[in-house]
PDB file of C-alpha atoms in Angstrom:
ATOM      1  CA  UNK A 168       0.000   0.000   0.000  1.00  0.00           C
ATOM      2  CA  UNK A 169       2.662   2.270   0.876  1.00  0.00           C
ATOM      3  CA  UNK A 170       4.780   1.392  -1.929  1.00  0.00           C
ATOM      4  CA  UNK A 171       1.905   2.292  -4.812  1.00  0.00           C
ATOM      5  CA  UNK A 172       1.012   5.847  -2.276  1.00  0.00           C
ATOM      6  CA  UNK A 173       4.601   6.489  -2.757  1.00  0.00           C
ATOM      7  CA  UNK A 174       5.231   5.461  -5.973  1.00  0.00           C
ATOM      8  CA  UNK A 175       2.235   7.220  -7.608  1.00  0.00           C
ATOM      9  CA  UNK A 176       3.302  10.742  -6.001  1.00  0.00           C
ATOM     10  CA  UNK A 177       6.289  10.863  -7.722  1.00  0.00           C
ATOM     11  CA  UNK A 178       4.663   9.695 -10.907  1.00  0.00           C
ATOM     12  CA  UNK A 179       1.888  12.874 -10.242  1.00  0.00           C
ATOM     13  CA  UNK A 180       5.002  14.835  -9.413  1.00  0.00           C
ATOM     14  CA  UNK A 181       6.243  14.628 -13.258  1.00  0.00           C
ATOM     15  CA  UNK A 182       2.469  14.465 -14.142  1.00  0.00           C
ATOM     16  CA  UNK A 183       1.757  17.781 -12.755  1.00  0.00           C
ATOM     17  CA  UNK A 184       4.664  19.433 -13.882  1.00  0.00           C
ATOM     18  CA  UNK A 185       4.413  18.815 -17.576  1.00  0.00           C
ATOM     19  CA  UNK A 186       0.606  19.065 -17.029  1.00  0.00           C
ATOM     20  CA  UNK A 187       0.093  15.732 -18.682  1.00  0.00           C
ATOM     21  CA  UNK A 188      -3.037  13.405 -17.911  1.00  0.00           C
ATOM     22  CA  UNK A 189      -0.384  10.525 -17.483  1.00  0.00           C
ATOM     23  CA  UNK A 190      -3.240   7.220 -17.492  1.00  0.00           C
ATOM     24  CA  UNK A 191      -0.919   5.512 -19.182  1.00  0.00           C
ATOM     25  CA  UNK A 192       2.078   5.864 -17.539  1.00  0.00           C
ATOM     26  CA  UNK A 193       0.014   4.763 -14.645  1.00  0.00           C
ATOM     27  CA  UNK A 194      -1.048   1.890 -16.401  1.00  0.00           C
ATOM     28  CA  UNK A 195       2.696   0.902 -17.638  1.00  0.00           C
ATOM     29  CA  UNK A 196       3.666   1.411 -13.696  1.00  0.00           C
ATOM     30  CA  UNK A 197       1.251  -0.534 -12.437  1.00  0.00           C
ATOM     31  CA  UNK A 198       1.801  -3.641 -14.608  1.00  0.00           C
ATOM     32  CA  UNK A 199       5.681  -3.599 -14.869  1.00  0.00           C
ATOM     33  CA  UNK A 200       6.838  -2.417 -11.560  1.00  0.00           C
ATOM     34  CA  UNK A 201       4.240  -4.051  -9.298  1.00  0.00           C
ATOM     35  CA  UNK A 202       3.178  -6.600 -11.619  1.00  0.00           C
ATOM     36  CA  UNK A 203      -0.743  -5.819 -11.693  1.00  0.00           C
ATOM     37  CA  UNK A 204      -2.564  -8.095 -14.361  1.00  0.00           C
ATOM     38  CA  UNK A 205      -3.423  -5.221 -17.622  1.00  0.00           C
ATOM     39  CA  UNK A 206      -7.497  -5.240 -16.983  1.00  0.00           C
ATOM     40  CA  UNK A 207      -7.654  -4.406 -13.612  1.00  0.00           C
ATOM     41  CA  UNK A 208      -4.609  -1.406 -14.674  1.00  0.00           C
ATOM     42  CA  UNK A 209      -7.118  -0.074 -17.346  1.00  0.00           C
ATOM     43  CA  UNK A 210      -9.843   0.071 -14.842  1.00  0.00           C
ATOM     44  CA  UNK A 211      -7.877   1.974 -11.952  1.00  0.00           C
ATOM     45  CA  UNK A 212      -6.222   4.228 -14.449  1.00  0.00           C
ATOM     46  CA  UNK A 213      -9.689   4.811 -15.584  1.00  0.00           C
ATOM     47  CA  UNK A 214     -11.552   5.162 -12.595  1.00  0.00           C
ATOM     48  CA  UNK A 215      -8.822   7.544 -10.810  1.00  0.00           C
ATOM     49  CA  UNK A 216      -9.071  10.001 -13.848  1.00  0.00           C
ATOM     50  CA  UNK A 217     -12.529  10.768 -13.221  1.00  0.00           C
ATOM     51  CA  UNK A 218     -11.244  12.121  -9.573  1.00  0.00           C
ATOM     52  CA  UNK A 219      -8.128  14.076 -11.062  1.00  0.00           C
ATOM     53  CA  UNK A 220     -10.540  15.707 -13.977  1.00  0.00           C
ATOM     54  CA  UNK A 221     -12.951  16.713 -11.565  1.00  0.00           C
ATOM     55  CA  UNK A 222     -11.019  19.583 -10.017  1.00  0.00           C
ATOM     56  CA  UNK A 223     -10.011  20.844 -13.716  1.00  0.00           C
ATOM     57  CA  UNK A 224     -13.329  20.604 -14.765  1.00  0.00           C
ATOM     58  CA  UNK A 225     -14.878  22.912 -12.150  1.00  0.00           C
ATOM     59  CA  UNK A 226     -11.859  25.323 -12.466  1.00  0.00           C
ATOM     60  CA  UNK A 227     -12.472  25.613 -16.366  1.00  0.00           C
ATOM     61  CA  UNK A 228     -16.429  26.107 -16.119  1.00  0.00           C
ATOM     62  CA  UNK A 229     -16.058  28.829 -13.145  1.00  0.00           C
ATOM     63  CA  UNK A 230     -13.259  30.653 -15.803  1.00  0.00           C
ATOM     64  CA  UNK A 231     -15.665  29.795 -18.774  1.00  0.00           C
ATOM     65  CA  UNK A 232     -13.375  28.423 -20.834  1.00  0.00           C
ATOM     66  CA  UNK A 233     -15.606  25.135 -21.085  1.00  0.00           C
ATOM     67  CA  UNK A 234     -18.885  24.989 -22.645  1.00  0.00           C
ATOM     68  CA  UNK A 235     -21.502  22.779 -20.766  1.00  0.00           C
ATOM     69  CA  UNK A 236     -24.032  21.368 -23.334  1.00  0.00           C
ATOM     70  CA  UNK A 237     -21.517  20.038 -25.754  1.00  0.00           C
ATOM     71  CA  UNK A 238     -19.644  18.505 -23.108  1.00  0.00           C
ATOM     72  CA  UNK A 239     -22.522  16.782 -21.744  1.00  0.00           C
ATOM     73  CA  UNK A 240     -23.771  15.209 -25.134  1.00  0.00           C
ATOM     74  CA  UNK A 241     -20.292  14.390 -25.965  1.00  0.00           C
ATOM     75  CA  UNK A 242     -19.692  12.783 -22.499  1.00  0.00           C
ATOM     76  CA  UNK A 243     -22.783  11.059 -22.983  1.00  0.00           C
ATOM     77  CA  UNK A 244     -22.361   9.858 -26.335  1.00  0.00           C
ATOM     78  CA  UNK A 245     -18.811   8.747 -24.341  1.00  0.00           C
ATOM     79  CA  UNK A 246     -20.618   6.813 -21.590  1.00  0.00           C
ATOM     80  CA  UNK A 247     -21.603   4.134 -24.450  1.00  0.00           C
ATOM     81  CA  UNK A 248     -18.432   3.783 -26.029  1.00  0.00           C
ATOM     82  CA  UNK A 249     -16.194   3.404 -22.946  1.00  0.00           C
ATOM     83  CA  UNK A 250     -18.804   0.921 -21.308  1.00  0.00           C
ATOM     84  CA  UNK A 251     -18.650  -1.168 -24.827  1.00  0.00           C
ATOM     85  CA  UNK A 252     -14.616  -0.288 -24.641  1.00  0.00           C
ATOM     86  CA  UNK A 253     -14.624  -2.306 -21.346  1.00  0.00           C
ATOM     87  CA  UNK A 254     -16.060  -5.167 -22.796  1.00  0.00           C
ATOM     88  CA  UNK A 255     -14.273  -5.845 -25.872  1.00  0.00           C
ATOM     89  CA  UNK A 256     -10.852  -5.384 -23.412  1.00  0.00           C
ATOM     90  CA  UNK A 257     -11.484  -7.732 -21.395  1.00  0.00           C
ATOM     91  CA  UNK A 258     -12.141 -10.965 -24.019  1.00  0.00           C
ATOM     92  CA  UNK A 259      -8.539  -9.721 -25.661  1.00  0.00           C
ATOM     93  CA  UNK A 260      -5.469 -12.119 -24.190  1.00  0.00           C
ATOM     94  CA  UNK A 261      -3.509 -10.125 -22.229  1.00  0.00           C
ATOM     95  CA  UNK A 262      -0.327  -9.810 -23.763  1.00  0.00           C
ATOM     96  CA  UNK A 263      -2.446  -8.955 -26.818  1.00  0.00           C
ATOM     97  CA  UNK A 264      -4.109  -6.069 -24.637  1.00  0.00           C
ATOM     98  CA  UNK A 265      -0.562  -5.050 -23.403  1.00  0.00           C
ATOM     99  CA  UNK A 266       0.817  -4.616 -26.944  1.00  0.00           C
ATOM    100  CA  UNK A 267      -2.264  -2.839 -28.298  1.00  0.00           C
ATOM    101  CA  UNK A 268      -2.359  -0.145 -25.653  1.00  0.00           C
ATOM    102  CA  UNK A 269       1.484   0.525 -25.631  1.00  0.00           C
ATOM    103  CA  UNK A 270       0.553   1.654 -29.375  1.00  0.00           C
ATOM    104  CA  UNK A 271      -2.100   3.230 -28.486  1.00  0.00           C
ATOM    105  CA  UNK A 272      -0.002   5.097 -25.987  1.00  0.00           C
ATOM    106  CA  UNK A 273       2.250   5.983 -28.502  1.00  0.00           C
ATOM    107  CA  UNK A 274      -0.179   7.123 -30.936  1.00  0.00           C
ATOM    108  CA  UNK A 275      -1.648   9.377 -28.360  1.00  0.00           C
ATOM    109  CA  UNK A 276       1.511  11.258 -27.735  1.00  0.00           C
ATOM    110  CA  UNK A 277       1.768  12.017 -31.731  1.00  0.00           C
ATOM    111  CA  UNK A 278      -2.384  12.785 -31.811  1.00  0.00           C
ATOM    112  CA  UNK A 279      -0.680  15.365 -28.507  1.00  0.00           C
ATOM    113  CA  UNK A 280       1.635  16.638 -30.928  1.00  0.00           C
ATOM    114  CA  UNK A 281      -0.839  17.099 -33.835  1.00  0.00           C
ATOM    115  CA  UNK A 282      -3.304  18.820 -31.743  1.00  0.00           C
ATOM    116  CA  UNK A 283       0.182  21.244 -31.179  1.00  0.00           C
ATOM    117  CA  UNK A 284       0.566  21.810 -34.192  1.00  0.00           C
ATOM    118  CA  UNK A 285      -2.940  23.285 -35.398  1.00  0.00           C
ATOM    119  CA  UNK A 286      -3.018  25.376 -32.232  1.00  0.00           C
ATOM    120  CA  UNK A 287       0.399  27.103 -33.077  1.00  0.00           C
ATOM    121  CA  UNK A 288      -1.127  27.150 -36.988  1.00  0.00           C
ATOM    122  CA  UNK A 289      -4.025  28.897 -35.267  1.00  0.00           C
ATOM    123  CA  UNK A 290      -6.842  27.422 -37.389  1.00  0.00           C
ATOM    124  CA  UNK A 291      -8.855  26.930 -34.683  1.00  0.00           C
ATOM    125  CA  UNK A 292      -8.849  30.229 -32.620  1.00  0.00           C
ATOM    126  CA  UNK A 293     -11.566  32.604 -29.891  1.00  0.00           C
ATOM    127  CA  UNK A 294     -14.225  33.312 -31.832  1.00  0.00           C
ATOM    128  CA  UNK A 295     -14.736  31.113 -34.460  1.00  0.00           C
ATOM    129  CA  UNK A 296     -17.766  29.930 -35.726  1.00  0.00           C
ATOM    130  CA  UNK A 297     -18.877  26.675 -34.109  1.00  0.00           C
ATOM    131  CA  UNK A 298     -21.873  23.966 -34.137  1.00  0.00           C
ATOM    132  CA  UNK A 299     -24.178  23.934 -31.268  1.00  0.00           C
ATOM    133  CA  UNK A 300     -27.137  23.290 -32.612  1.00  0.00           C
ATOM    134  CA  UNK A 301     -29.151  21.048 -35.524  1.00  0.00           C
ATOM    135  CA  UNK A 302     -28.851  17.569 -36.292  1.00  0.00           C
ATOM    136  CA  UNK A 303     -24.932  17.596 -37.765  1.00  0.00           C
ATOM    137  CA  UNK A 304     -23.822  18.756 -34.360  1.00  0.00           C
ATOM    138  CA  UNK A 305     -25.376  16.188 -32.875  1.00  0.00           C
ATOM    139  CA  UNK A 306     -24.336  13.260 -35.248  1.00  0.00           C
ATOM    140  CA  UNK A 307     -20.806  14.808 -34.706  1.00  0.00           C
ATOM    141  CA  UNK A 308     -20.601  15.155 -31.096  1.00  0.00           C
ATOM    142  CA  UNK A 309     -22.032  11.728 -30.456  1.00  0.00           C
ATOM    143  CA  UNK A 310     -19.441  10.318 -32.864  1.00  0.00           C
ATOM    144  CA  UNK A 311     -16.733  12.534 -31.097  1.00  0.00           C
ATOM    145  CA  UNK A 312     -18.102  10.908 -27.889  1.00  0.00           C
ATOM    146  CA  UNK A 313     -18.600   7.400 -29.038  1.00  0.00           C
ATOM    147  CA  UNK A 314     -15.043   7.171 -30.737  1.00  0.00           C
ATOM    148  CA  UNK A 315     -12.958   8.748 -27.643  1.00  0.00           C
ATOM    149  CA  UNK A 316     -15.240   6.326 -25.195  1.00  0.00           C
ATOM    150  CA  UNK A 317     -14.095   3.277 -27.279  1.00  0.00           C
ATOM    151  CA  UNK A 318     -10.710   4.193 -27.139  1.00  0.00           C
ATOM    152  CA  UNK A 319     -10.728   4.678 -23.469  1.00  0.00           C
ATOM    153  CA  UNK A 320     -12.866   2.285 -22.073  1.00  0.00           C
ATOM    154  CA  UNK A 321     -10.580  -0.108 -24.324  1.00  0.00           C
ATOM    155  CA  UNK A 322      -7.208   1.019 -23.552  1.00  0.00           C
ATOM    156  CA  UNK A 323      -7.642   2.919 -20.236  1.00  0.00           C
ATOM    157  CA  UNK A 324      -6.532   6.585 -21.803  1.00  0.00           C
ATOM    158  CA  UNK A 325      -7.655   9.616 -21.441  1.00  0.00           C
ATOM    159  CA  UNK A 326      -8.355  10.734 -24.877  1.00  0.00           C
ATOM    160  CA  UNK A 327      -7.248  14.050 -24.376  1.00  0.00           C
ATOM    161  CA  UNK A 328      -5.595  14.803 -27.671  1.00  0.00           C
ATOM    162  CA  UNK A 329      -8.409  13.078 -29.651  1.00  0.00           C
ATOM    163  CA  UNK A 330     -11.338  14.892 -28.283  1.00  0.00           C
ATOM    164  CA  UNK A 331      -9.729  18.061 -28.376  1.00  0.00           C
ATOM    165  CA  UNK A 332      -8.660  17.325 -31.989  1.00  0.00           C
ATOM    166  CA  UNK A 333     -12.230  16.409 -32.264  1.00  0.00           C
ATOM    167  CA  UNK A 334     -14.164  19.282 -30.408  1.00  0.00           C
ATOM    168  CA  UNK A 335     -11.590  21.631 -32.633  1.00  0.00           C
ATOM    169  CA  UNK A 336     -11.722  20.541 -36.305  1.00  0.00           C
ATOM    170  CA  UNK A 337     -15.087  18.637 -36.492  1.00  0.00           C
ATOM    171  CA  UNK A 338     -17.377  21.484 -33.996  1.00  0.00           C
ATOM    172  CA  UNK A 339     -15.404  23.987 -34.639  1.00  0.00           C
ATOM    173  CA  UNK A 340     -14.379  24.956 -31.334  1.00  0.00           C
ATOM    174  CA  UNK A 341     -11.824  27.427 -30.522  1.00  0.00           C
ATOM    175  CA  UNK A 342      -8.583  26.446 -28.536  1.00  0.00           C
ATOM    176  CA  UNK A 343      -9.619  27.854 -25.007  1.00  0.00           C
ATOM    177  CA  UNK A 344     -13.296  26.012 -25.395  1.00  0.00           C
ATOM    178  CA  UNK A 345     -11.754  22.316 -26.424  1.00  0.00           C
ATOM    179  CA  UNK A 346      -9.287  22.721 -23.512  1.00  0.00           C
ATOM    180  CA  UNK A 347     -11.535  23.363 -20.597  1.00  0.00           C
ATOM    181  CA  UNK A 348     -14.542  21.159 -22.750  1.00  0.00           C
ATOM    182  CA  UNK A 349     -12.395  17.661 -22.839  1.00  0.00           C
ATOM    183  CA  UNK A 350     -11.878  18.520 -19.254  1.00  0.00           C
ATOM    184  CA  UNK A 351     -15.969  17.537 -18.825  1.00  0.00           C
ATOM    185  CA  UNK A 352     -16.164  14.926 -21.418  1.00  0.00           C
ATOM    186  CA  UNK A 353     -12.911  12.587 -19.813  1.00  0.00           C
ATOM    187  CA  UNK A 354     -15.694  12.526 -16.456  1.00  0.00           C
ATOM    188  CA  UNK A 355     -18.323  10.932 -18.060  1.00  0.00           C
ATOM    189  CA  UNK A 356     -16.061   8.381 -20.255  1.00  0.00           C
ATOM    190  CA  UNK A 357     -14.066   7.122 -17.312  1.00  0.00           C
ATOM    191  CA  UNK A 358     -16.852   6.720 -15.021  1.00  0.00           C
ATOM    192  CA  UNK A 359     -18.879   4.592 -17.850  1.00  0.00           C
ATOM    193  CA  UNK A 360     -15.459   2.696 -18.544  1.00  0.00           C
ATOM    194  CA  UNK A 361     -14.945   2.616 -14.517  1.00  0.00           C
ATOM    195  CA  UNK A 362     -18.020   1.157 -14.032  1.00  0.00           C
ATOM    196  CA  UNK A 363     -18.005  -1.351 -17.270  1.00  0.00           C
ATOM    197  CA  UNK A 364     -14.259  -2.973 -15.393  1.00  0.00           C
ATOM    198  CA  UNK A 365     -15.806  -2.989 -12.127  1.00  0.00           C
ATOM    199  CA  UNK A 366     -19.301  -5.247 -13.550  1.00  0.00           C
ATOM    200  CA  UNK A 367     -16.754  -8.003 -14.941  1.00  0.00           C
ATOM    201  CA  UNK A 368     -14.570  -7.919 -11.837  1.00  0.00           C
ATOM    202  CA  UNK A 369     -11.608  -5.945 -12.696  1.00  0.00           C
ATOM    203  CA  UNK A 370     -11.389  -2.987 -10.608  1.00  0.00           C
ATOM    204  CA  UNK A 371      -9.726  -3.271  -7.381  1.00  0.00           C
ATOM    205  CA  UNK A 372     -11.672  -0.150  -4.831  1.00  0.00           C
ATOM    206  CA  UNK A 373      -8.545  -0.322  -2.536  1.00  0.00           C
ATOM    207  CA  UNK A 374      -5.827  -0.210  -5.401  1.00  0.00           C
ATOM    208  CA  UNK A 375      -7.755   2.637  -6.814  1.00  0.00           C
ATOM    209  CA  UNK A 376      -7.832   4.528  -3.621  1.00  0.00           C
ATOM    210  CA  UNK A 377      -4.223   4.277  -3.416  1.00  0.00           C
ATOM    211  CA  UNK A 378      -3.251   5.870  -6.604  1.00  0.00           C
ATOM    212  CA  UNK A 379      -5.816   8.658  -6.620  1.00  0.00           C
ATOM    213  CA  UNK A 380      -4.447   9.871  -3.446  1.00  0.00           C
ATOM    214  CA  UNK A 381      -0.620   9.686  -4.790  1.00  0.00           C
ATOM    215  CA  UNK A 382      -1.268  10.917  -7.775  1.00  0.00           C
ATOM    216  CA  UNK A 383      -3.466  13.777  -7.085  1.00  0.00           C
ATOM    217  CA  UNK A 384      -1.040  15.107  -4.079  1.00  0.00           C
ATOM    218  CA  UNK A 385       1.769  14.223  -6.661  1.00  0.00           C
ATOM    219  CA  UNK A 386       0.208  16.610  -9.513  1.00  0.00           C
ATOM    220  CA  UNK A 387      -0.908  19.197  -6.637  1.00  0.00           C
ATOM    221  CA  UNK A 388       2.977  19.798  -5.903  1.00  0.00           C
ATOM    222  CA  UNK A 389       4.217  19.377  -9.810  1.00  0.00           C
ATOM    223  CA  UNK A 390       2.217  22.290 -10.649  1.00  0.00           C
ATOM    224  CA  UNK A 391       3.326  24.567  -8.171  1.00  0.00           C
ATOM    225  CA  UNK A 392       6.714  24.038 -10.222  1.00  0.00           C
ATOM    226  CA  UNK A 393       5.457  24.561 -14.094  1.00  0.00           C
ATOM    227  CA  UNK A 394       6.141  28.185 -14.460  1.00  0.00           C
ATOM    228  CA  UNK A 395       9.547  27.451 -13.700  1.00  0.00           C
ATOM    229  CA  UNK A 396      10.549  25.230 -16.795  1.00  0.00           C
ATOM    230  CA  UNK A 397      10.616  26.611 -20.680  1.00  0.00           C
ATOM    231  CA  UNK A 398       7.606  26.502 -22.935  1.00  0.00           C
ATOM    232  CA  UNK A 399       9.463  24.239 -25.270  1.00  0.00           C
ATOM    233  CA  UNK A 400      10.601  21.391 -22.966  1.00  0.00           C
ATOM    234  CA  UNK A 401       6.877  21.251 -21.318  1.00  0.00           C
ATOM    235  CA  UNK A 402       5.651  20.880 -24.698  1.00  0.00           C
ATOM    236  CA  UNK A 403       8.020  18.441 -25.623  1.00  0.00           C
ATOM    237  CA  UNK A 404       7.416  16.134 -22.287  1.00  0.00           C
ATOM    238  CA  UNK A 405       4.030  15.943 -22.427  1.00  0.00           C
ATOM    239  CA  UNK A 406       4.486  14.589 -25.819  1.00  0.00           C
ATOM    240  CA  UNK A 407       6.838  12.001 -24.361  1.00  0.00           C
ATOM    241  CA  UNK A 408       5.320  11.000 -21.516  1.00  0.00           C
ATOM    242  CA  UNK A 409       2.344   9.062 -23.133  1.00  0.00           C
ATOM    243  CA  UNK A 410       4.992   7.469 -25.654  1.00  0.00           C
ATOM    244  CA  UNK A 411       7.401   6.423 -22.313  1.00  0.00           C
ATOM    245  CA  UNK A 412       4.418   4.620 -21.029  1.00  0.00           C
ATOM    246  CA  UNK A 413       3.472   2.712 -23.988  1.00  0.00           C
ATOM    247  CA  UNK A 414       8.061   2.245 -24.426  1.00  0.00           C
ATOM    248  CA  UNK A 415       7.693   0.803 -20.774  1.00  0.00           C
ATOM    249  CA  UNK A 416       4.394  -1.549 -21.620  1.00  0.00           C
ATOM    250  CA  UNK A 417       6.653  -3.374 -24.013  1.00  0.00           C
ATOM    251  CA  UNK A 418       9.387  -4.369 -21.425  1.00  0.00           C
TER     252      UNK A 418
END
């Protein structure tokens, strides 16, 4: 018990620094170093985030840089997917499981990187025009939702980079609004995907406990030390980190 406390603050110390959602790395941690079986990884790692996105949710509504209603459908629209994510994990072999969500992993720190890259090309920026109403921004948020759940409740991740991607170049939502939005929409999905591991038996209360406490006092102290470090090296580690977690699945 003390081990995983431990352990998981200094993994929410780099966590919090970079500003990173780190699941994976929490799922690569739990299965190498303490030798957790993958499933019941994917359903802490999902379950915790709902706890560590709460607090960033609430902070981006009260600033208004997160827009309620499309979060909501889209988190809704999520609930499905990461319940159905849950359940096509679990009849995957293992070491199949392990292998598919250290790519995944990876493929989230590039979609990280992407999502970069059309903020600093600025084709998404305050004030553009953007669905919220009218049947294709509902078929598009619920596929948003549906996709990003899948991929989640599958592989225990976040999403981050693919919803913002999503909210941004599919709704047309500006920078500031997909930031603080995805901060909503994670909620929903890991709850449904929480909920879908702990029906077939693979969520461990206790074990979850114990990581949401280290990581959240972890990422409480990192951030206090953010300002501190250059734009460029932030960018580049939170870019890493995901792909380090998947690099660390494979061993």
């Amino acid at each position: 018990m003390i081990s995983v406390v431990f352990t998981m603050m200094a993994v929410g110390l780099l966590l919090g620094f970079v500003g990173a959602g780190g699941s994976g790395f929490i799922i690569a941690i739990l299965t190498v170093v303490f030798g957790f079986p993958i499933h019941m990884a994917l359903g802490t790692a999902l379950s915790a985030m709902v706890f560590s996105s709460l607090s960033g949710a609430i902070s981006h509504y009260r600033e208004g840089n997160a827009v309620l209603r499309t979060g909501l459908i889209v988190g809704g629209a999520g609930v499905i997917g990461a319940w159905f994510g849950s359940r096509f994990s679990v009849i995957l072999p293992e070491d199949q499981l392990k292998y598919m969500t250290s790519g995944m992993l990876m493929l989230s720190g590039l979609a990280l990187w992407l999502r970069m890259y059309l903020v600093s090309r600025r084709r998404t920026v305050d004030g553009a025009a953007q669905l919220s109403s009218g049947t294709r921004f509902w078929l598009l948020s619920c596929c948003v939702g549906i996709v990003t759940g899948l991929l989640s409740g599958m592989f225990g991740i976040g999403s981050t980079p693919f919803i913002q991607i999503g909210l941004m170049m599919l709704l047309g939502m500006s920078v500031r609004l997909a930031a603080g939005t995805t901060m909503l929409v994670i909620i929903p999905i890991a709850l449904g995907g929480g909920v879908g591991y702990f029906s077939l038996g693979n969520l461990n209360i206790e074990l979850t406990v114990q990581v949401t406490a280290g990581v959240m006092l972890g990422a409480y102290i990192g951030a206090k030390f953010t300002k501190r470090a250059p734009t460029l090296f932030l960018k580049t580690a939170m870019v890493l980190v995901p792909i380090a977690g998947g690099m660390v699945l494979l061993l």
